[in-house]
XYZ file of C-alpha atoms in Angstrom:
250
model
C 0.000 0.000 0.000
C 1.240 3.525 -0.407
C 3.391 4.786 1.927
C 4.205 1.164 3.151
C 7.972 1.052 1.386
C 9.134 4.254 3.087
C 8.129 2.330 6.693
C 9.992 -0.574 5.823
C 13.111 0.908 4.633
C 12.587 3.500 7.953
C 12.344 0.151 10.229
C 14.795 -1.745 8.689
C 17.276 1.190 8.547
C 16.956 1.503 12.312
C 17.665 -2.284 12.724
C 20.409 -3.064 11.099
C 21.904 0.249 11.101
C 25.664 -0.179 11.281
C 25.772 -3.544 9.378
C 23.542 -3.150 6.282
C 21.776 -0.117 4.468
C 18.347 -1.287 2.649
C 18.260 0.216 -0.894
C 15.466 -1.109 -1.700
C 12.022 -3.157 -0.078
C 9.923 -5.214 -3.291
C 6.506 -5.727 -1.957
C 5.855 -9.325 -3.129
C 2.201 -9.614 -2.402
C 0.846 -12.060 0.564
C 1.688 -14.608 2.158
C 2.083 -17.429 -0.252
C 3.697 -15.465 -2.796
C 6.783 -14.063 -0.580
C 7.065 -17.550 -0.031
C 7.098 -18.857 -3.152
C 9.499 -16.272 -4.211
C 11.849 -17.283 -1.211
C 11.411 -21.507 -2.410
C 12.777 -20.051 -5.615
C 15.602 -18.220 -4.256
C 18.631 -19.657 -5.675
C 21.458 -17.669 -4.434
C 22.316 -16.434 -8.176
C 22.110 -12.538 -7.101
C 25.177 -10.825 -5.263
C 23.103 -9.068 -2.948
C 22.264 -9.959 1.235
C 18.402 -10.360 1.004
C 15.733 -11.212 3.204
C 12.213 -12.540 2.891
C 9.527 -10.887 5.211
C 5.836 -12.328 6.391
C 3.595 -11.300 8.865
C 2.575 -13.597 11.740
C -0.907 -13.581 10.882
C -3.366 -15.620 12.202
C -0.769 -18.784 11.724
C 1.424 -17.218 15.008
C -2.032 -17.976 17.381
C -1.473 -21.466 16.531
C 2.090 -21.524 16.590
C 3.170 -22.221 12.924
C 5.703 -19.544 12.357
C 7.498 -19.740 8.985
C 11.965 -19.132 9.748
C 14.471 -20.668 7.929
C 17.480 -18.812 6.074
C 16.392 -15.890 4.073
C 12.828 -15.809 5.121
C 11.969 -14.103 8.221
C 8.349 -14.644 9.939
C 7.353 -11.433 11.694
C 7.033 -12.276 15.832
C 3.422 -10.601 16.138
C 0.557 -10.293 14.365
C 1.832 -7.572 11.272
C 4.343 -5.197 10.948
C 2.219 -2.408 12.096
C 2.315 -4.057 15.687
C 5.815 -2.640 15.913
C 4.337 0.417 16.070
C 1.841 -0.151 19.016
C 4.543 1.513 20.927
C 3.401 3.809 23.911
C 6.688 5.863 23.770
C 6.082 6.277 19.363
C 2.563 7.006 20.328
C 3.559 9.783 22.304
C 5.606 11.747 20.976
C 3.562 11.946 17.762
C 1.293 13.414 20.282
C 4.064 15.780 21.060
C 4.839 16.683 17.857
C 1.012 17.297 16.993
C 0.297 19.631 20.207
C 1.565 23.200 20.055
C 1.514 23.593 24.154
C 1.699 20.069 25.983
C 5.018 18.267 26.768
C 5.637 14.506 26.670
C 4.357 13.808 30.287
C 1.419 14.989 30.041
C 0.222 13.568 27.138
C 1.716 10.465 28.170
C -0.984 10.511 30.778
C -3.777 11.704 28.108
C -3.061 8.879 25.956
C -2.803 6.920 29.174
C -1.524 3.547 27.158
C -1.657 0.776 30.096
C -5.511 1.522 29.895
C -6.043 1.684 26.566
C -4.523 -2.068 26.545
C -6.652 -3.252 29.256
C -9.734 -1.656 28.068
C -9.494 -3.382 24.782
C -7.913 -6.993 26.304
C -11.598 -8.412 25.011
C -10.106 -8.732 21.343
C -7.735 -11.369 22.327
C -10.807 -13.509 22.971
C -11.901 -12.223 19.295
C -8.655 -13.219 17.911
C -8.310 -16.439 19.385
C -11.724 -17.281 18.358
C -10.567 -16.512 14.593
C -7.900 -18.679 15.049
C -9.984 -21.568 15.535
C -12.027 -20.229 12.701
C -9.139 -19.747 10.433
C -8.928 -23.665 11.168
C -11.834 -24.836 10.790
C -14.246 -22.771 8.619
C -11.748 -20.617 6.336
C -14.669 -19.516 4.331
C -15.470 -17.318 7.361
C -14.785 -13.194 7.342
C -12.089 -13.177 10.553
C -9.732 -9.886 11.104
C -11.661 -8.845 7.503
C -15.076 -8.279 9.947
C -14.643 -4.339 10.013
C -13.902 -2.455 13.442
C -16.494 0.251 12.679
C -18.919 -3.103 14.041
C -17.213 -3.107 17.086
C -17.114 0.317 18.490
C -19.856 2.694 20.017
C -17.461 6.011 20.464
C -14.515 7.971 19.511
C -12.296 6.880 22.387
C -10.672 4.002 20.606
C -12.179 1.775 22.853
C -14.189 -1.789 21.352
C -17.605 -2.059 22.399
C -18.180 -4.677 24.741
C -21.287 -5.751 24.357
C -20.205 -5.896 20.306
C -17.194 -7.776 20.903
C -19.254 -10.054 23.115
C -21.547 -10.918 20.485
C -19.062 -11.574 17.533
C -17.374 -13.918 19.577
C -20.369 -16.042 20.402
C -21.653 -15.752 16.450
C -18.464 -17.590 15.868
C -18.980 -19.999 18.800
C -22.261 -20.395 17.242
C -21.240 -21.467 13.787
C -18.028 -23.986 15.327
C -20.238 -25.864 17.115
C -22.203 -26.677 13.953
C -18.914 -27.430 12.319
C -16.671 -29.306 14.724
C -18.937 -30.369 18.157
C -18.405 -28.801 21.893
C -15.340 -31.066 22.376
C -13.519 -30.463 19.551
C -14.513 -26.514 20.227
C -13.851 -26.693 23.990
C -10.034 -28.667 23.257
C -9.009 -26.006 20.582
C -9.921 -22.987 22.915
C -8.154 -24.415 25.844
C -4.937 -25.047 24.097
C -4.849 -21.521 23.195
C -5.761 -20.104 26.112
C -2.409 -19.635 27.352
C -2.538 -17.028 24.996
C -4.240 -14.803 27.335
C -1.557 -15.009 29.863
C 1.248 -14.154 27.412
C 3.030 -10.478 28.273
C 1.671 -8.178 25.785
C -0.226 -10.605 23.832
C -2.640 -7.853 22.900
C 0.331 -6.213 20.762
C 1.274 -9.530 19.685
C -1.682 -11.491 18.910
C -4.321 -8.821 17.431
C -3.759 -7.311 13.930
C -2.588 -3.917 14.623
C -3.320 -3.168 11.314
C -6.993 -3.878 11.096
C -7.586 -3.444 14.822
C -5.166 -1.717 16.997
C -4.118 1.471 14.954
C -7.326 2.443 13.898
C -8.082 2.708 17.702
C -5.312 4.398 18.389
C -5.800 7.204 15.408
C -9.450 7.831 17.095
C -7.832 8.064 20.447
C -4.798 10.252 19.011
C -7.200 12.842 17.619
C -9.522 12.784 20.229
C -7.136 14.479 22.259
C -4.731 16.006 19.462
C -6.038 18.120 16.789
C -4.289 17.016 13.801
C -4.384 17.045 9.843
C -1.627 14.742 9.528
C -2.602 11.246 7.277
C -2.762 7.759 9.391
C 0.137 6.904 6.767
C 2.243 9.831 7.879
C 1.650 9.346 11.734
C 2.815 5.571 10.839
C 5.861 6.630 9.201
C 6.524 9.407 12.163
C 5.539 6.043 14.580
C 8.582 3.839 12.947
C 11.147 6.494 13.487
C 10.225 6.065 17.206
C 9.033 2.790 18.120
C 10.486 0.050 20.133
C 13.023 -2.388 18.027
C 13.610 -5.240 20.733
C 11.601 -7.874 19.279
C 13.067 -7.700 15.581
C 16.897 -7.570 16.613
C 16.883 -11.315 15.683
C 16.075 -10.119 11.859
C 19.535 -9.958 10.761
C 20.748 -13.609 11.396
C 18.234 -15.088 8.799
C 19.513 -12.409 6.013
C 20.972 -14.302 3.130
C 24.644 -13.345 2.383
């Protein structure tokens, strides 16, 4: 999408800084296509290179794809990286003419913001299952404008409530309450995960578009959500892509 080369080469810049500079990012399409391209990778080109997928639905379950020269994102899409409350805030700062950081590090007020929204992790682990099961079912695709009431960029929880048991609904048609009851338990432990709501929800789809009603709630901007995601991956937190490097090919 447009914008979405700049971020990549800004991200990837800031990770592997003093080893590599990225001249170029070729968006390959989805999935199964970067994929593809990596199978048919044969080492005839003189440059380091490096496949890139998003976790997707596939990193609920487990089933991340790593192997030398392809590189399987370690949450949900690369826009998670940017669900950072320090990035978060000082586009804030950079938006307001009068507040400083601190304060609108309170406004934006980040550890709630998580908490009051922990309900899509049930959501997403309930499209996990249905990404098993019954593919042919609209997951992450089901629009967030049917899931919020307000402005705050906070889900609805009555709205949430209901998706989830829709879904419920329709698996135990397709696979029985055992089947259903044994797949929800072994992701479960989902729930307990440290920051799983970064990790596990598509920021993308979900998470940023909160965030931009919450951001301009309380900030009166003009800028583009592209721009405030470029301006977010000058700023956000790195620590969970550091690994990236080791699966470049040489």
């Amino acid at each position: 999408a447009l914008g979405y080369k700049k971020i990549f080469k800004a991200l990837l810049n800031r990770i592997l800084h003093d080893k590599y500079l990225i001249s170029n990012v070729f968006p390959l399409g989805g999935r199964n296509a970067v994929i593809n391209e990596w199978t048919k990778d044969k080492n005839k080109r003189n440059r380091p290179r490096l496949y890139i997928i998003d976790g997707d639905l596939h990193l609920l379950h487990k089933k991340t794809s790593r192997a030398p020269g392809l590189y399987s994102l370690p949450f949900y899409c690369i826009e998670n990286i940017l669900v950072c409350e320090h990035a978060l805030t000082q586009l804030m700062v950079e938006e307001d003419p009068e507040r400083e950081y601190a304060e609108l590090k309170g406004v934006l007020n980040f550890e709630e913001w998580i908490s009051s929204n922990s309900q899509l992790i049930d959501l997403f682990i309930m499209y996990a299952v249905s990404f098993k099961h019954c593919p042919e079912i609209p997951t992450v695709s089901y629009g967030l404008k049917n899931l919020i009431s307000s402005d705050v960029g906070v889900v609805d929880e009555e709205k949430v409530k209901n998706k989830i048991e829709e879904l419920r609904t329709i698996l135990l048609h397709r696979i029985g309450e055992d089947e259903l009851a044994k797949e929800l338990e072994a992701l479960s432990c989902i729930k307990e995960e440290k920051n799983a709501l970064i990790k596990y929800v598509s920021a993308k789809d979900y998470l940023m578009p909160l965030l931009y009603l919450r951001i301009r709630r309380n900030v009166k901007t003009t800028a583009q959500n592209i721009n405030l995601k470029y301006r977010a991956s000058l700023h956000c937190d790195l620590s969970n892509v550091l690994d990236l490097e080791h699966y470049i090919l040489p």
